Coordinates of C-alpha atoms (C1' of nucleotides) in Angstrom, one line a residue:
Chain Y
X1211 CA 14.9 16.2 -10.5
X1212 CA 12.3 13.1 -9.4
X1213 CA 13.7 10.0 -8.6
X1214 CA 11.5 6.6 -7.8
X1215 CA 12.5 2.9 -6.9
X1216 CA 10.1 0.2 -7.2
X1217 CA 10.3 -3.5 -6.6
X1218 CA 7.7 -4.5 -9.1
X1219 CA 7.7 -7.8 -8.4
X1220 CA 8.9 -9.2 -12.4
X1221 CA 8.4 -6.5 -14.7
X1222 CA 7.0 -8.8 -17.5
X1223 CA 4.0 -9.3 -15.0
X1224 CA 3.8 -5.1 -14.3
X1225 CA 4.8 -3.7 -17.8
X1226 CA 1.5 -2.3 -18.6
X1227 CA 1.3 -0.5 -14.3
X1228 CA 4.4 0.4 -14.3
X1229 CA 4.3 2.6 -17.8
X1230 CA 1.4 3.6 -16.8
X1231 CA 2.7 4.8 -13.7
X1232 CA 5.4 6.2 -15.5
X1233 CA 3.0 8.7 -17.3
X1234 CA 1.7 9.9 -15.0
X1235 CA 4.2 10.4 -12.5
X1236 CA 6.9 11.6 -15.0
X1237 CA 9.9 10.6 -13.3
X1238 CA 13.7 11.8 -14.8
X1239 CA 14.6 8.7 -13.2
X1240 CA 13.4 5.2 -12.4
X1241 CA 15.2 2.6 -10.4
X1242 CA 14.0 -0.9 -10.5
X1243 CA 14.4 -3.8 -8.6
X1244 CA 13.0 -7.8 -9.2
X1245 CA 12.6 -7.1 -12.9
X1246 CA 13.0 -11.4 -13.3
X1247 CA 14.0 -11.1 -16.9
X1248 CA 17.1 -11.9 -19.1
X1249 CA 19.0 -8.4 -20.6
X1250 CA 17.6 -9.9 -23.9
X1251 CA 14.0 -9.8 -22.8
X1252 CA 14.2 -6.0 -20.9
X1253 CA 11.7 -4.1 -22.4
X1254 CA 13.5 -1.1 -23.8
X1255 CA 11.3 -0.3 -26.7
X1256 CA 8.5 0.5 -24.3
X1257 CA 10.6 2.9 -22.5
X1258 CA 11.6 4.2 -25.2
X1259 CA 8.3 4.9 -26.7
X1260 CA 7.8 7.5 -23.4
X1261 CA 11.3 9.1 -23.9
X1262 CA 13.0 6.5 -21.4
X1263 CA 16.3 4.4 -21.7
X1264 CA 17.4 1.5 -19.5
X1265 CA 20.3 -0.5 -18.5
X1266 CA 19.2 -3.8 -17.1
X1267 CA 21.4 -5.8 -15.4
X1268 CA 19.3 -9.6 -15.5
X1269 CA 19.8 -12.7 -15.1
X1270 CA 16.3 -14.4 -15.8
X1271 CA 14.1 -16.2 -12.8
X1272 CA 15.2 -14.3 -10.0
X1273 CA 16.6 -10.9 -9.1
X1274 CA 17.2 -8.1 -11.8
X1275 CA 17.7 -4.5 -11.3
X1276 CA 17.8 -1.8 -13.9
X1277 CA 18.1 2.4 -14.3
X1278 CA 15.5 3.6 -16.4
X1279 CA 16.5 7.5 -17.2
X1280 CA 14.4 10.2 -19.4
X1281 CA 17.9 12.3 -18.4
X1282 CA 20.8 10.6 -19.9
X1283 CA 22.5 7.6 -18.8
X1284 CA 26.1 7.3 -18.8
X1285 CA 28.9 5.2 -17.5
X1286 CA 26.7 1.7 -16.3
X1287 CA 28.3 -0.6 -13.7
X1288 CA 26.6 -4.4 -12.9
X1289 CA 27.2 -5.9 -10.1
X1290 CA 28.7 -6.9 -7.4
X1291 CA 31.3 -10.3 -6.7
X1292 CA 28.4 -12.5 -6.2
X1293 CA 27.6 -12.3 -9.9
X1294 CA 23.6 -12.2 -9.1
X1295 CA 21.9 -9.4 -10.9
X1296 CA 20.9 -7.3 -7.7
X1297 CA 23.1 -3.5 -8.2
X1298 CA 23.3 -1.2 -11.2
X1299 CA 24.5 2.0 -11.3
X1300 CA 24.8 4.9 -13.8
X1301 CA 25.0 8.5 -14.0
X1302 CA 21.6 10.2 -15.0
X1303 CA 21.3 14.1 -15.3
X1304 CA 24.7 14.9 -12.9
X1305 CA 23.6 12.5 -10.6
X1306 CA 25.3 9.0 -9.4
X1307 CA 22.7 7.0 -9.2
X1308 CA 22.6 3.1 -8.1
X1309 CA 19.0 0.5 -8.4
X1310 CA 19.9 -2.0 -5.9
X1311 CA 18.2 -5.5 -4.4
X1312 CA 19.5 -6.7 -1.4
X1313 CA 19.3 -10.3 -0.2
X1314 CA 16.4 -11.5 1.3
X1315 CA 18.0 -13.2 4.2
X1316 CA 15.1 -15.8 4.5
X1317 CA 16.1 -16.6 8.3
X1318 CA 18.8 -15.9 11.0
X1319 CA 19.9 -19.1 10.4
X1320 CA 20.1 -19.6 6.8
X1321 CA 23.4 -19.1 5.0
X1322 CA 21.4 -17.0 2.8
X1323 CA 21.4 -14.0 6.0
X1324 CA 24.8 -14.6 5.9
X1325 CA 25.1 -13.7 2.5
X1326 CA 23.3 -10.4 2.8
X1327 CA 25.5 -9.4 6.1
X1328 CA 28.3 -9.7 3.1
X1329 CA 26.3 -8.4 0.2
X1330 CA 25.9 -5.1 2.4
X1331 CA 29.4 -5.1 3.4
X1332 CA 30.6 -4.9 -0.1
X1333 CA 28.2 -2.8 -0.6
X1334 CA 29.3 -0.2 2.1
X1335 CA 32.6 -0.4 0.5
X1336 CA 32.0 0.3 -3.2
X1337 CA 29.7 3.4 -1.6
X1338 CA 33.0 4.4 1.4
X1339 CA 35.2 4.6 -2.2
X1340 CA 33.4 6.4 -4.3
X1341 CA 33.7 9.8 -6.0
X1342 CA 32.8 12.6 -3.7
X1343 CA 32.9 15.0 -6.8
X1344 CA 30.0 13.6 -7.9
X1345 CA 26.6 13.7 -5.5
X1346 CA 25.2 9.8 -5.4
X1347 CA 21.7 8.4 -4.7
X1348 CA 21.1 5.1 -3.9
X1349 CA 17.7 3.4 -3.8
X1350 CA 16.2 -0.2 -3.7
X1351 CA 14.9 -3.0 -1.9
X1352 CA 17.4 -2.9 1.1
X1353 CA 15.0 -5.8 2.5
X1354 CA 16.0 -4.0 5.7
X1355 CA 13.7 -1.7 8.2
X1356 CA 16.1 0.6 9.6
X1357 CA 14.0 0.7 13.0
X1358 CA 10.8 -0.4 15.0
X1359 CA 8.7 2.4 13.7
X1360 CA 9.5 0.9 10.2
X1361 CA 7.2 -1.7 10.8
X1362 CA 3.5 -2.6 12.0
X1363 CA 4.1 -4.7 14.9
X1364 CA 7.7 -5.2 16.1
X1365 CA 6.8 -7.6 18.3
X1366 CA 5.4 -9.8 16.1
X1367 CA 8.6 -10.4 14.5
X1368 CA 10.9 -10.9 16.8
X1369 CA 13.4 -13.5 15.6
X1370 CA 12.5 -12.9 12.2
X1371 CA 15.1 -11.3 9.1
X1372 CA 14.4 -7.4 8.4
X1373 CA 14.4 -6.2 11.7
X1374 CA 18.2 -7.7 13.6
X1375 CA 20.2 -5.9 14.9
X1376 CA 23.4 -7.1 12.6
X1377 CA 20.8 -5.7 9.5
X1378 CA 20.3 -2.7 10.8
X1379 CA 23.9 -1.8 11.8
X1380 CA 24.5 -2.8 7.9
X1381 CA 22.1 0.2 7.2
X1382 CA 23.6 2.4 9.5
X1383 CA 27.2 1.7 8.3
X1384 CA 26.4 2.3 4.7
X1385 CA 24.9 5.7 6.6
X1386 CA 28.1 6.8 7.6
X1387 CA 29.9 6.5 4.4
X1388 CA 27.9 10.3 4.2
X1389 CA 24.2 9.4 3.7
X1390 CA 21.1 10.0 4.6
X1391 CA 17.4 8.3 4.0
X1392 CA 15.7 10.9 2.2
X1393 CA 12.3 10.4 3.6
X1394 CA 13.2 10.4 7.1
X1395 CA 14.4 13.8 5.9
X1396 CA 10.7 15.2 5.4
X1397 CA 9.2 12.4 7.2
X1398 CA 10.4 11.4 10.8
X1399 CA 8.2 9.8 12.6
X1400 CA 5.2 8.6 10.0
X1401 CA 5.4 4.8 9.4
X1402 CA 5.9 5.5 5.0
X1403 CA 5.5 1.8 4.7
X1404 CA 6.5 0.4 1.4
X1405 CA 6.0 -3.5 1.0
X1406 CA 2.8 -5.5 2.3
X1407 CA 2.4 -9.2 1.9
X1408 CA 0.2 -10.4 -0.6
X1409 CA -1.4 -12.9 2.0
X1410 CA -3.9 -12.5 4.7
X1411 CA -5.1 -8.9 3.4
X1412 CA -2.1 -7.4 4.9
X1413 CA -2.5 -4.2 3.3
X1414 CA -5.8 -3.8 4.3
X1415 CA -5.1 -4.6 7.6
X1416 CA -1.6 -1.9 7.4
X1417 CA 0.9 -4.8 8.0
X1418 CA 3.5 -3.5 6.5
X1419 CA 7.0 -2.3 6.4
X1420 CA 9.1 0.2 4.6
X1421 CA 12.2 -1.4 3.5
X1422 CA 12.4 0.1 0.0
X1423 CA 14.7 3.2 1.0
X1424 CA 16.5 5.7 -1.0
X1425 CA 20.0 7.2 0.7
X1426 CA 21.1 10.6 -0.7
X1427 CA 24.5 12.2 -0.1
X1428 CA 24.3 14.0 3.2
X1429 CA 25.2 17.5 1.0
X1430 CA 22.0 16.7 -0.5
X1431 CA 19.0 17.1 2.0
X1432 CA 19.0 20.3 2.1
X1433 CA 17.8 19.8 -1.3
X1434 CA 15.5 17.6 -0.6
X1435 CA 11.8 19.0 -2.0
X1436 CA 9.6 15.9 -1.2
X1437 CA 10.2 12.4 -0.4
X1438 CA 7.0 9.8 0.1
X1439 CA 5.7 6.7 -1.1
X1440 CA 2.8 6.2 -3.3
X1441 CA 1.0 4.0 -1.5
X1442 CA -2.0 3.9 -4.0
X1443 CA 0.3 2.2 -6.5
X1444 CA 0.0 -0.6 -4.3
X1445 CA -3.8 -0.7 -4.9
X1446 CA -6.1 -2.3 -7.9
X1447 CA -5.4 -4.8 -10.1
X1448 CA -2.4 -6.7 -10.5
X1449 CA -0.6 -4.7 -8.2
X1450 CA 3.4 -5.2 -6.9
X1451 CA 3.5 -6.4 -3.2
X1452 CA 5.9 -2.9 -3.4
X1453 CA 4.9 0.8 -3.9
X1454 CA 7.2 3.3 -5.1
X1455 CA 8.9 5.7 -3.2
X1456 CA 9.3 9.3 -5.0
X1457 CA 12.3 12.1 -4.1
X1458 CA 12.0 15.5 -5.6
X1459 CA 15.3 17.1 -5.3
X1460 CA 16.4 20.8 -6.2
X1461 CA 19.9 20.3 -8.6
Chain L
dA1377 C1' 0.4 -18.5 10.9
dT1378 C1' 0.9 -17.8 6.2
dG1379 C1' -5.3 -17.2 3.3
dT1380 C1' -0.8 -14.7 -2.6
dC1381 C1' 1.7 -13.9 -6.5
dC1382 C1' 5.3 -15.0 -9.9
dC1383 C1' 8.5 -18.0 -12.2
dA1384 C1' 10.3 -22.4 -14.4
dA1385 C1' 9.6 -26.9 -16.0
dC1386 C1' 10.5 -33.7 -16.6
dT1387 C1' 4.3 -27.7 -18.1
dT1388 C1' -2.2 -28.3 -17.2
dT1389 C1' 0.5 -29.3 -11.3
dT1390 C1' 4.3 -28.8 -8.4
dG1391 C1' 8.1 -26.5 -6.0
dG1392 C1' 11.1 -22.5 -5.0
dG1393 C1' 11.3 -17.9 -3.6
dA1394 C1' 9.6 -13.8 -1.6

DNA sequence: ATGTCCCAACTTTTGGGA
């Protein structure tokens, strides 16, 4: 089983990458994240057209996440209580899986970093209650880098959202509900950055960060066959300020 | 310190968000 999550940064904008990405990448499952549409705008005929079906959970200008499954896709739940379109989840092929988009944060002291610290919280709870019969993978923008070597420069954001310490023990408590991150699995110690700004030719220059992560159930990693990031996805034209991150699992 | 991209709208330019 491959899994992927992608921010692509409105899928209106990315339609044609991302199925061609699909093609050749051949995913059973896609999670995605920032899709900026409405429900009736998600693009399900396209998917379909490439053996794909989707639940989308939208709500127009911002946000949107959706499932996109070539391996069935069965009992969809939107949401959390803050009624923005930013967690989906569905089982696909025996597996829970969940396309998430967590807040932003925008700065330490905006009410909006206090609405993440919450957003993860419930979060940690729906995952702490869930159906251990059942193995789960979660994936998304956690628009969290669980530590220093998850980004180019620590110091140079100091102060900033991403990188505090109260974000980080979010991550770590959704952890111990029985999870693990499924590239540090394969990759320990490489940087496997995900995001880079548009500006200032940060990608060129390796400024990034990898805060698109996928957890897996801890009984899991031993199945784990591959976990990376396709980083040239993040190249040529009209590219996401996101790459995907790929896990190949043995079911 | 911010050089880009994407969206909506009192739409051909600006403001919000990332």
């Amino acid at each position: 089983m491959r899994v992927a999550t992608w921010n692509v940064n409105s899928l209106n904008a990315r339609l044609e990458r991302v199925l061609e990405w699909l093609a050749a990448n051949g995913p059973d499952v896609l999670l995605v994240q920032e899709t900026k549409l409405r429900d009736e705008a998600f693009p399900s005929s396209a998917f379909a057209d490439l053996g794909y079906e989707g639940a989308h959970v939208g709500q127009g200008q911002w946000n949107g996440v959706a499932v996109v499954s070539r391996v069935g896709l069965d009992e969809v739940v939107r949401g959390l209580s803050d009624g923005e379109a930013r967690l989906v989840g569905a089982t696909c092929g025996g597996l829970r899986v969940y396309s998430c988009y967590v807040p932003n944060g925008r700065a330490l002291d905006d009410p909006h970093y206090a609405y993440k610290l919450a957003w993860l919280e419930e979060l940690r709870g729906l995952l702490a209650a869930r159906d251990r019969s059942v193995p789960v993978l979660i994936g998304g923008d956690f628009n969290v880098a669980p530590a220093d070597r998850d980004v180019w420069d620590p110091g140079a954001l100091e102060g900033m959202t991403h990188v505090s310490g109260p974000e980080r023990r979010a991550l770590e408590a959704l952890e111990a509900t029985g999870l693990v991150d499924a590239v540090r699995c394969v990759h320990p110690d490489e940087p496997c950055f995900t995001w880079w700004d548009y500006r200032g030719g940060a990608f060129h220059r390796g400024w990034g960060m990898r805060i698109d992560l996928v957890y897996l159930d801890a009984a899991l990693a031993p199945r784990v066959r591959a976990a990376y990031v396709d980083r040239d996805a993040r190249k040529g034209t009209k590219p996401s300020d996101h790459a995907p991150v790929v896990v190949e699992l043995d079911l």
